Short mmCIF file of C-alpha atoms in Angstrom, two decimals:
data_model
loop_
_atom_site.label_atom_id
_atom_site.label_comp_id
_atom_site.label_asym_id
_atom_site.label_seq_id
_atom_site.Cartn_x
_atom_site.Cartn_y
_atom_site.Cartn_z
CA UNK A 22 132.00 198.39 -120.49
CA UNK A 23 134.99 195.92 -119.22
CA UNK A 24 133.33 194.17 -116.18
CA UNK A 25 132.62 190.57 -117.24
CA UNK A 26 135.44 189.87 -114.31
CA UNK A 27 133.83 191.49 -111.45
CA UNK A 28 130.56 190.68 -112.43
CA UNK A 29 131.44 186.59 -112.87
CA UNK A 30 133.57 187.25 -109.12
CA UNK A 31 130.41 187.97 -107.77
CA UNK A 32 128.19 185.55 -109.45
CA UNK A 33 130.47 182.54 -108.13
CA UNK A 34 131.07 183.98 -104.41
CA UNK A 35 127.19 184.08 -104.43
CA UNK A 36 126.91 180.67 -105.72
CA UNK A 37 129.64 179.10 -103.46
CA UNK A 38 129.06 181.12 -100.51
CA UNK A 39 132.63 181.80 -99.85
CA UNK A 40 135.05 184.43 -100.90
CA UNK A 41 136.73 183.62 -104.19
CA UNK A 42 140.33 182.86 -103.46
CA UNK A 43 141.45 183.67 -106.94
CA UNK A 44 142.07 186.57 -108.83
CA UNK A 45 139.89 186.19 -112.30
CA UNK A 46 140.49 187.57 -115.58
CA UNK A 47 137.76 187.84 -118.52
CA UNK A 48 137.99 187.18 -121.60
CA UNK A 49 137.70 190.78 -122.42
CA UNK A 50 140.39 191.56 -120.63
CA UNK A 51 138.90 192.48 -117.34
CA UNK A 52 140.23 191.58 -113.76
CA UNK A 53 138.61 191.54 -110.42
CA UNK A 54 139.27 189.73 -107.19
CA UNK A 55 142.75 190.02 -104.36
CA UNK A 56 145.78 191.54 -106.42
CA UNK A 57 147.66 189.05 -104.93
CA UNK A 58 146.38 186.25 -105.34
CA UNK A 59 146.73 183.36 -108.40
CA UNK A 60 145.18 184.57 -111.51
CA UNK A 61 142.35 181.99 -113.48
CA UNK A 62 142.11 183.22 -116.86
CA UNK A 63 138.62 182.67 -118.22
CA UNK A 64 139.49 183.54 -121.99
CA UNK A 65 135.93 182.71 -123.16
CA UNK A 66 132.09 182.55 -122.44
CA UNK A 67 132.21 178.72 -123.68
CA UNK A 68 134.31 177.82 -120.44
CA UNK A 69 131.22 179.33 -118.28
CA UNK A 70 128.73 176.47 -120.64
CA UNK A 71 131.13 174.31 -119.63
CA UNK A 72 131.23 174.49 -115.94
CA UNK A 73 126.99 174.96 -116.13
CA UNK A 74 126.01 171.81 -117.97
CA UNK A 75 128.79 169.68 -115.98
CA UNK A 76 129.44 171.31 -112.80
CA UNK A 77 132.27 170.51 -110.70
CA UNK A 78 135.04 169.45 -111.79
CA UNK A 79 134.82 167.18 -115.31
CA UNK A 80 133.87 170.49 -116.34
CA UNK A 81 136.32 172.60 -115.39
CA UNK A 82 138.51 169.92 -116.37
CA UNK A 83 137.11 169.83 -120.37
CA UNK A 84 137.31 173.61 -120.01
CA UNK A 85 141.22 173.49 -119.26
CA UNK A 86 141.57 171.01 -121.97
CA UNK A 87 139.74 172.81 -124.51
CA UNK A 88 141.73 176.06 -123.47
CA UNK A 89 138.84 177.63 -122.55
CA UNK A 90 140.03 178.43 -118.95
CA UNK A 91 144.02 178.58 -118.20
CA UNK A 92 146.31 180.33 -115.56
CA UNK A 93 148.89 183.06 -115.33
CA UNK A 94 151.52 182.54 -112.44
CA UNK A 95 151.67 179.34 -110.13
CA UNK A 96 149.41 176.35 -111.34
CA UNK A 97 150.09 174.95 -108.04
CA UNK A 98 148.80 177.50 -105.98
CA UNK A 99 145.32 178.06 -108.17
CA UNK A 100 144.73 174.06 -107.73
CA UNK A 101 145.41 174.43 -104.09
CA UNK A 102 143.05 177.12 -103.22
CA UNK A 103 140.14 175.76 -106.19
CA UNK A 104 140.69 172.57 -104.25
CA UNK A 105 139.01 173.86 -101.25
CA UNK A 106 136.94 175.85 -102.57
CA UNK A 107 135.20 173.04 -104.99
CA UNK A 108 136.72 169.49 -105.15
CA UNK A 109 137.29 169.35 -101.32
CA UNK A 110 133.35 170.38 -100.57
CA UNK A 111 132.10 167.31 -100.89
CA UNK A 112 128.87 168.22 -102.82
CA UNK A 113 126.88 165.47 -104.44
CA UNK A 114 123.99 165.66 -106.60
CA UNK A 115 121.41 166.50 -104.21
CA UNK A 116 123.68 168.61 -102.12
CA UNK A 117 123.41 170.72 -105.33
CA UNK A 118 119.72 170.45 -105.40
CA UNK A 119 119.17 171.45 -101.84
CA UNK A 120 121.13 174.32 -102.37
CA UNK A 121 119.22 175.59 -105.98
CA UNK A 122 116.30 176.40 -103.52
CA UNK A 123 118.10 179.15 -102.09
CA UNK A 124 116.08 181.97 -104.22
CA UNK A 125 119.73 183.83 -104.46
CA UNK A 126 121.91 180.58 -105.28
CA UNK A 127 119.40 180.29 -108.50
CA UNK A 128 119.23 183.94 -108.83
CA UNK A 129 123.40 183.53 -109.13
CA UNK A 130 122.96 180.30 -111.48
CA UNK A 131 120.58 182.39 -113.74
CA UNK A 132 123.19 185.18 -113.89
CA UNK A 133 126.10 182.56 -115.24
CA UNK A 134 123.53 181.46 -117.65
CA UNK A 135 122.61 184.96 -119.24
CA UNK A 136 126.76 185.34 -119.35
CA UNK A 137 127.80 182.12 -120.68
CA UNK A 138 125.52 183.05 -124.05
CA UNK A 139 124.15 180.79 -125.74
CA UNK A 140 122.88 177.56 -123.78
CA UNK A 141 123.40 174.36 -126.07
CA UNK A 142 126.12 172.34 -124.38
CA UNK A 143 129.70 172.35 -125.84
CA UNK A 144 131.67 169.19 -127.43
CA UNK A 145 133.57 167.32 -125.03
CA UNK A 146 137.37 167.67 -126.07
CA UNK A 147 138.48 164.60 -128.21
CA UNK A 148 141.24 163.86 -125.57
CA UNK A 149 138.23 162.29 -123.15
CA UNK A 150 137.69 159.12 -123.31
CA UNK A 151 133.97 158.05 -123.48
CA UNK A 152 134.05 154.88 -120.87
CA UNK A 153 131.28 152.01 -121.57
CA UNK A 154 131.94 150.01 -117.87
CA UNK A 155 134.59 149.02 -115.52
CA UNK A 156 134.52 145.21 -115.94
CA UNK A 157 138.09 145.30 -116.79
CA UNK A 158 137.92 142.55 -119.58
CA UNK A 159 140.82 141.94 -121.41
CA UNK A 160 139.92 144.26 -124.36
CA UNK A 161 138.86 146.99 -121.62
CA UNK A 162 142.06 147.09 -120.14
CA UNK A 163 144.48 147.33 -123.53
CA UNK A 164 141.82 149.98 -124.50
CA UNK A 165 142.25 151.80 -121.60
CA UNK A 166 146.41 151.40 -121.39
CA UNK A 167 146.57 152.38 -124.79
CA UNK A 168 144.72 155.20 -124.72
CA UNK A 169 147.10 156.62 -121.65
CA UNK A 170 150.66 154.75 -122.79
CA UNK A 171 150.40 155.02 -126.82
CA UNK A 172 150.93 158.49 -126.56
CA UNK A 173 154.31 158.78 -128.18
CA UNK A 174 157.51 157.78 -126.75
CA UNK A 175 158.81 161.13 -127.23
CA UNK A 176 156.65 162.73 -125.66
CA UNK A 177 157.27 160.67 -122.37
CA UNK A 178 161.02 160.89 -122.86
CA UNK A 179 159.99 164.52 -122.51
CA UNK A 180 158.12 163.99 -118.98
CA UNK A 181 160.69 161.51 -118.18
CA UNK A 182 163.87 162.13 -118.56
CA UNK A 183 166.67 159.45 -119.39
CA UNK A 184 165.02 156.90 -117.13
CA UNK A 185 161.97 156.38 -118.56
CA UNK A 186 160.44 154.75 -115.24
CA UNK A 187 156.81 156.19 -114.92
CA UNK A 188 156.16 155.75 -111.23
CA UNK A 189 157.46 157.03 -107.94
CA UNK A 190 161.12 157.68 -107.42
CA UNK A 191 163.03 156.98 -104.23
CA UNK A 192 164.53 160.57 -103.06
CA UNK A 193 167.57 160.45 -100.85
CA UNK A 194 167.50 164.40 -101.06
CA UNK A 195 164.19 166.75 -102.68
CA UNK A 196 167.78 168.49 -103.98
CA UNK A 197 168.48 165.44 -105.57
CA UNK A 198 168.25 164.59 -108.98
CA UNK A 199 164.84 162.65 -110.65
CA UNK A 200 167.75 160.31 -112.46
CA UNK A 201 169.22 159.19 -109.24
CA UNK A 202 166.05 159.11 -107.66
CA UNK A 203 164.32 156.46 -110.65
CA UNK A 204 167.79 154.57 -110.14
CA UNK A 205 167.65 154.00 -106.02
CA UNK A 206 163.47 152.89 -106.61
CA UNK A 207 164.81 150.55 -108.73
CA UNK A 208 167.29 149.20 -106.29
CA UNK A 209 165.26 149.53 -103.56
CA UNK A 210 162.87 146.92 -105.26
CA UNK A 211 165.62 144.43 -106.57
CA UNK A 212 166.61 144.45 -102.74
CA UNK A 213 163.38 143.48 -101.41
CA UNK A 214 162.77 141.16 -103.63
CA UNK A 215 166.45 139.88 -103.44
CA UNK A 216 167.35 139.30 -106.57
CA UNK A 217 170.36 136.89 -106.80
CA UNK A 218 171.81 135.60 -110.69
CA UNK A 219 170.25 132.82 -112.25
CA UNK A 220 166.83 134.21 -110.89
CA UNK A 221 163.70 134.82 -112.73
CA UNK A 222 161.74 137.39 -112.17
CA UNK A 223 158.28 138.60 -114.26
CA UNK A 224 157.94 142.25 -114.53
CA UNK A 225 153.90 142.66 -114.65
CA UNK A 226 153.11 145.94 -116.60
CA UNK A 227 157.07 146.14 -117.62
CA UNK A 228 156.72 150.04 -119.33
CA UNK A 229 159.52 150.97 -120.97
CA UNK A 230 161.66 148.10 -119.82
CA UNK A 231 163.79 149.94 -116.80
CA UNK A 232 163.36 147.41 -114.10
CA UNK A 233 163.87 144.91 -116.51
CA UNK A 234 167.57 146.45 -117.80
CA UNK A 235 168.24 147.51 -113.76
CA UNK A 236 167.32 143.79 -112.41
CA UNK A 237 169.20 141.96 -115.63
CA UNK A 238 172.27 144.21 -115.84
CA UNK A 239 172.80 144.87 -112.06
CA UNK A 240 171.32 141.50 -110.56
CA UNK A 241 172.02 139.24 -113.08
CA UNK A 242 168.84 137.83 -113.01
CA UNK A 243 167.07 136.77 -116.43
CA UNK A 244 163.62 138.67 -116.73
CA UNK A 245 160.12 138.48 -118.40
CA UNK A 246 158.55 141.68 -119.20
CA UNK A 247 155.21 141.98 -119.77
CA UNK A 248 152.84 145.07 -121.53
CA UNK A 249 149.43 146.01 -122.88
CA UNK A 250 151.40 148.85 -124.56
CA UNK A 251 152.47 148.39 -128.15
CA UNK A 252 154.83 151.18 -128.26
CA UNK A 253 156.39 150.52 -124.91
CA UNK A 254 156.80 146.98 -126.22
CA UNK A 255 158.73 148.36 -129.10
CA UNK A 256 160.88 150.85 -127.17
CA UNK A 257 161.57 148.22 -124.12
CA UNK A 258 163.02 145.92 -127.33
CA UNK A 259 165.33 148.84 -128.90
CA UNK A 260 166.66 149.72 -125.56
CA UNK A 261 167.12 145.99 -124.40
CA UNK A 262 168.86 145.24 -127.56
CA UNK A 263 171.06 148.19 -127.15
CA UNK A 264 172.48 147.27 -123.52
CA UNK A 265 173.19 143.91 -124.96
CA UNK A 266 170.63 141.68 -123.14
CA UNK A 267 168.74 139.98 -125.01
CA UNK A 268 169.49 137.02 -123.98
CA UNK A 269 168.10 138.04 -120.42
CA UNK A 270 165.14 139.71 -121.08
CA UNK A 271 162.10 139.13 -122.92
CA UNK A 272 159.96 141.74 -123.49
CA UNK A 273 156.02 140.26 -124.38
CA UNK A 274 153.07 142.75 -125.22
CA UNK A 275 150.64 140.44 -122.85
CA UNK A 276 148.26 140.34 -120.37
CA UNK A 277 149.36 139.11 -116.78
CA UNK A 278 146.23 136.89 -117.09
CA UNK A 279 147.84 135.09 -119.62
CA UNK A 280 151.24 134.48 -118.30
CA UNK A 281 151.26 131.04 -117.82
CA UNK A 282 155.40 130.23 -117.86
CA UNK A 283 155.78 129.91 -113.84
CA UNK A 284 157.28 129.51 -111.52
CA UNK A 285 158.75 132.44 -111.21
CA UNK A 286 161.37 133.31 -108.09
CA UNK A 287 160.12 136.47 -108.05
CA UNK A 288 157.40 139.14 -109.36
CA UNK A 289 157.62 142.97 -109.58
CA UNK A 290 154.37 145.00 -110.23
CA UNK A 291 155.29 148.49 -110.21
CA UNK A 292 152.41 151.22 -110.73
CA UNK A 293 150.45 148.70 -112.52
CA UNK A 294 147.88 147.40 -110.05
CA UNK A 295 146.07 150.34 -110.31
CA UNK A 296 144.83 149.35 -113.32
CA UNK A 297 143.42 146.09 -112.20
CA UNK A 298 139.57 147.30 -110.59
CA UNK A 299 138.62 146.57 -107.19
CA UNK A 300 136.72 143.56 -108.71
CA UNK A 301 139.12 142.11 -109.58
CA UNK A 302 142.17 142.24 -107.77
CA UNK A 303 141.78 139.12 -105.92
CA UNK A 304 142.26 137.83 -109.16
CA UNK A 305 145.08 139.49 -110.07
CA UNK A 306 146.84 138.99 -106.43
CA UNK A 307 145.45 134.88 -106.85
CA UNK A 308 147.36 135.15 -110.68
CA UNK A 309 150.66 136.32 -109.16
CA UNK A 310 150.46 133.78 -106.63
CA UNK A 311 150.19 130.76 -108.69
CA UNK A 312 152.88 132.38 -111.02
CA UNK A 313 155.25 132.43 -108.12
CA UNK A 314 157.83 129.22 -107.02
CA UNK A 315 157.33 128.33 -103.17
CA UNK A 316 159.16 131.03 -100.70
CA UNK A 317 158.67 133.77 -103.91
CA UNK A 318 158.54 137.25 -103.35
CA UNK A 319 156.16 139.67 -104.51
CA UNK A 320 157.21 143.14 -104.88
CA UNK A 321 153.61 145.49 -105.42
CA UNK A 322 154.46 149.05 -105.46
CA UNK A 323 150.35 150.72 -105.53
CA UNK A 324 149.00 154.24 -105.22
CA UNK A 325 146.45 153.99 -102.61
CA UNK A 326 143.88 156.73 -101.78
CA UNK A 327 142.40 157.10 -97.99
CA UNK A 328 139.39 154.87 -96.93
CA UNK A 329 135.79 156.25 -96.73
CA UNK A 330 133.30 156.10 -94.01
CA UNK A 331 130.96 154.48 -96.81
CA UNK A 332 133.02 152.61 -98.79
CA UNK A 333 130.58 151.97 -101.29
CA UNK A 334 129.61 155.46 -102.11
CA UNK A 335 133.17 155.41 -103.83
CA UNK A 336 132.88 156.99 -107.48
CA UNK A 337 136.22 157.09 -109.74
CA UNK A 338 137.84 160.69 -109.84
CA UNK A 339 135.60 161.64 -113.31
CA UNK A 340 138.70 163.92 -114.22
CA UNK A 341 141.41 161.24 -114.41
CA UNK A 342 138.78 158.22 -115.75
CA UNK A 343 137.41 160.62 -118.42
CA UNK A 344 141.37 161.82 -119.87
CA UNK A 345 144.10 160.00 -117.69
CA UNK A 346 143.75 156.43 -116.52
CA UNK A 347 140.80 155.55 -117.76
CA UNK A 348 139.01 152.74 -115.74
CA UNK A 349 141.91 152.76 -113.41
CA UNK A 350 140.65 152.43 -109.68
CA UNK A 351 142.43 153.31 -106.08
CA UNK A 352 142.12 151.24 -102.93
CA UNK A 353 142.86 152.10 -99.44
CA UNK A 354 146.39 150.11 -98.55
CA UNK A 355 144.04 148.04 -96.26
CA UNK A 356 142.01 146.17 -99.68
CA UNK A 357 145.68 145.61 -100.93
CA UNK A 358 146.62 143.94 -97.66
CA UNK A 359 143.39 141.92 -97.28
CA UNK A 360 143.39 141.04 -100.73
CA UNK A 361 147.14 139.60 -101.02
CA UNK A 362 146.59 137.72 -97.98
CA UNK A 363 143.20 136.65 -99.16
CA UNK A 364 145.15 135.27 -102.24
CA UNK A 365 147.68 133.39 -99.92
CA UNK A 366 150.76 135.57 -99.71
CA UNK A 367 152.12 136.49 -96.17
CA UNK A 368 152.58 140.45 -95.89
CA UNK A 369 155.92 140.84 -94.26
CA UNK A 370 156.37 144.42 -95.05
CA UNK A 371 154.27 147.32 -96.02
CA UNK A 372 155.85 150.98 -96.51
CA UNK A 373 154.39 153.85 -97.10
CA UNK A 374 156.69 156.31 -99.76
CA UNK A 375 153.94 159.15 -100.17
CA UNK A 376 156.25 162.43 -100.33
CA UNK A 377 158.28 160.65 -102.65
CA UNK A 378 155.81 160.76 -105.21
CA UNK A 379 154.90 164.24 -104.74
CA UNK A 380 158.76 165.07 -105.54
CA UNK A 381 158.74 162.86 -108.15
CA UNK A 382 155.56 164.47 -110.33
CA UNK A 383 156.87 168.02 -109.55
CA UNK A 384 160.18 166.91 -111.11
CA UNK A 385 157.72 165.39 -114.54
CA UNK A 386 155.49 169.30 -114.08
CA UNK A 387 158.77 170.73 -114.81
CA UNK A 388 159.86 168.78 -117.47
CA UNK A 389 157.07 169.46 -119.21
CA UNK A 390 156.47 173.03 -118.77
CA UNK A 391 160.63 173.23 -120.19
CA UNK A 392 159.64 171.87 -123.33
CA UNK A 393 156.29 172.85 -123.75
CA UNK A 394 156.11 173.22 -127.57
CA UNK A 395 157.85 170.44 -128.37
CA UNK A 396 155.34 168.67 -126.24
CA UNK A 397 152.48 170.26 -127.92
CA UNK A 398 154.05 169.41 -131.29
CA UNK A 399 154.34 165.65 -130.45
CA UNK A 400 150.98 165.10 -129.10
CA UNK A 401 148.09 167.76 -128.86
CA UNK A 402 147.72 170.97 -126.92
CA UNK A 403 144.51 169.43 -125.37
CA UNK A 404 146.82 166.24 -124.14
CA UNK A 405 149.80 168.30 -123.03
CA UNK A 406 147.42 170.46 -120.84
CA UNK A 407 145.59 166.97 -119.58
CA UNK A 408 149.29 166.05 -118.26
CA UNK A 409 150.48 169.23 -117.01
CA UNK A 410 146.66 169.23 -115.04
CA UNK A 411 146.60 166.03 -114.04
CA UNK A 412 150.57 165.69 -112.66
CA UNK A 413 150.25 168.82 -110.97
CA UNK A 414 147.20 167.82 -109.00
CA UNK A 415 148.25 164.70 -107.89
CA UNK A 416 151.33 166.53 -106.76
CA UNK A 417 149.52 168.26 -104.58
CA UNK A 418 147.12 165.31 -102.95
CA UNK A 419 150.21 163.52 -102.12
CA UNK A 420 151.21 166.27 -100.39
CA UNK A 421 148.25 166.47 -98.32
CA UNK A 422 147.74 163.10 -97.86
CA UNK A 423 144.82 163.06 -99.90
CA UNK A 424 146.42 159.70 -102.01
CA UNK A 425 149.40 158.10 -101.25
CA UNK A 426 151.77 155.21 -102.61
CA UNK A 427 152.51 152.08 -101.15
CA UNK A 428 155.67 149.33 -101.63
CA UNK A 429 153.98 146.06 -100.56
CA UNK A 430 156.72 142.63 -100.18
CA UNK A 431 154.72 139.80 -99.85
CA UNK A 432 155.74 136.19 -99.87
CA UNK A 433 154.47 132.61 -100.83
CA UNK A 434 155.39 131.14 -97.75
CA UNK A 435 155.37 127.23 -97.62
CA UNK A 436 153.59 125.30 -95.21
CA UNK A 437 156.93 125.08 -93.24
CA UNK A 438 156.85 128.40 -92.92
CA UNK A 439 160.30 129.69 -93.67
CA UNK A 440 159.50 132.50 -95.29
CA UNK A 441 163.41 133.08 -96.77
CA UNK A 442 162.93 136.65 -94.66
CA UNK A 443 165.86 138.25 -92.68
CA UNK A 444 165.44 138.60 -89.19
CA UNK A 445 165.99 142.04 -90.00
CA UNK A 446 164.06 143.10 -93.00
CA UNK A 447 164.99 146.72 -93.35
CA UNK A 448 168.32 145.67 -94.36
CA UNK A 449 167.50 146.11 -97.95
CA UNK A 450 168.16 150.27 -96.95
#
């Protein structure tokens, strides 16, 4: 008999205490829940093991990796609904326990267990990373950037497109295209900063070298680049080299810690500071500062999540540490401020480009879900389905202002205090 899909429906409404919002599908090949609705494919009883040894969601995350659990129809509209069903619940550990007393919650828990089969705990895919701490050492960090950039330039010229800039874009239209878009950020941040010839400017976690090119080619200004990424390194080279600048750009495969060329007139860090760890980004911020000439501008462009009432209950997302950014931390746009200032830099301008980045990673969804085998072929199915998961999601939290992303233009004012600002700042528009 065909009814491992109604039976499961039931199991998890009892265990959740809600309706299930999804429409579910069995592995063998039975369906239950609203006709309507998005369709979660369980195609196996491993992906139930999964979810019981690591509930929440690092397990329903190694059981989309795996392949163990996929969708049929929008991605974007199972996420949204599992989202408040599970990630949005707030359930900790003893939340959990509290509710295992309920004589029909462990009733429900016993029923997943006699389906899932066998109890011994499956392998973790061999995309996750197994993290040791978050002291963000040196080594740490090019661990951690390698494991995320060295992926295979391919495959991000894939994700991509032409521009190869792997952070927000600035959308004048959501018709618009993600070239154009990549090409006014870029602007956007050479104005702020403004960049005049005979400048220098430091590029602090440089990627593929587009802000680099942009500032040298359109700004004339000559530029350091700087990388934990061996293959960016090499690609930011080949392209530099092509467009004829090497004579403006330096590309280095170096830690900002150990930049120690100053002064600089002025510093871009561009969807790098997320990296950095809450411990230590009053290091970093202190590091820019000393790196900068007097009346220098600071251009720090930061995905920022909203505060908590406890900030110290904070815990890293365990989907994104364990496969994505591993080690890579979010602070409310409040830390950045404090700590910048803390450092010495006067904040003269702080905005907020949130639905811009939701645009921008629907744009990257759909270049990867266009070339699907090819991406497959060039890395893993396990790591193409830990982008496709991981860009889609955030597409969505930046859409309900669950994270958000941040340009911060700070400056090493003087003691005279001329700051080099406009009177009108938002000129750079």
């Amino acid at each position: 008999m065909q009814d491992a899909a109604l039976r499961l429906k039931a199991l998890m409404e009892q265990l959740l205490g809600a309706p299930l919002p999804v429409r579910i599908r069995a592995w063998d090949g039975s369906e239950a829940g609203p006709p309507e609705s998005p369709v979660l494919v369980v195609r196996n009883r491993r992906a139930l093991r999964r979810l019981l040894w690591k509930p929440g969601e690092l397990g329903m995350a190694r059981a989309w990796v795996a392949g163990d659990l996929t969708v049929d129809g929008d991605l974007y509209a199972v996420l949204d609904v599992m989202a408040e069903l599970v990630w949005e619940r707030g359930e900790d550990a003893r939340t959990l326990r509290e509710a295992l007393r309920d004589p029909e919650v462990r009733a429900a828990v016993w029923g997943l267990v006699r389906m899932a089969g066998p109890p011994l705990p499956p392998a973790p895919p061999r995309e996750e990373v197994r993290r040791r701490s978050h002291l963000h050492t040196k080594r740490s960090d090019r661990r951690a950037i390698s494991h995320h950039y060295d992926v295979g330039n391919d495959f991000y010229e894939i994700v991509l497109g032409p521009s190869m800039v792997y952070s927000c874009a600035y959308w004048d239209s959501p018709d618009g295209t993600l070239e154009d878009a990549q090409r006014d950020k870029l602007g956007l941040v050479a104005r702020k900063l403004d960049l005049k010839p005979g400048m220098r400017l430091l590029d602090v976690g440089c990627g593929w070298g587009s802000m680099a090119i942009h500032a040298a080619r359109e700004y004339g200004v000559s530029v350091v680049g700087v990388t934990l990424s061996q293959e960016q390194a090499a690609y930011a080279r080949k392209r530099v080299a092509e467009e004829g600048l090497t004579d403006r750009i330096e590309i280095r495969v170096q830690d900002y810690r150990d930049v120690t060329d100053g002064p600089y007139d002025a510093i871009s860090s561009i969807g790098m500071a997320e990296h950095v760890g809450s411990d230590r980004y009053l290091e970093y911020a202190r590091d820019l500062f000393a790196l900068l000439k007097p009346g220098g501008r600071l251009l720090n462009h930061q995905i920022g999540r909203r505060p908590w009432g406890n900030e110290s209950a904070y815990e890293i997302d365990e989907f994104i540490d364990a496969y994505v950014f591993p080690d890579g931390e979010l602070a409310p746009i409040g830390g950045t401020v404090s700590g910048l200032e803390a450092a010495g830099f006067e904040v003269r301008d702080v905005e907020s480009i949130r639905e811009h980045y939701a645009l921008t990673l629907r744009r990257w969804v759909a270049n990867l879900e266009a070339d699907w085998p090819t991406a497959v072929r060039l890395t893993s199915p396990g790591r193409a389905r830990v982008w496709r998961l991981y860009m889609a999601a955030s597409a969505l939290a930046f859409e309900r202002n669950r994270i958000g992303v941040n340009q911060v233009l700070a400056v090493k004012t003087p003691d005279t205090g001329t700051s080099g600002m406009p009177l009108r700042a938002r000129s750079w528009r």
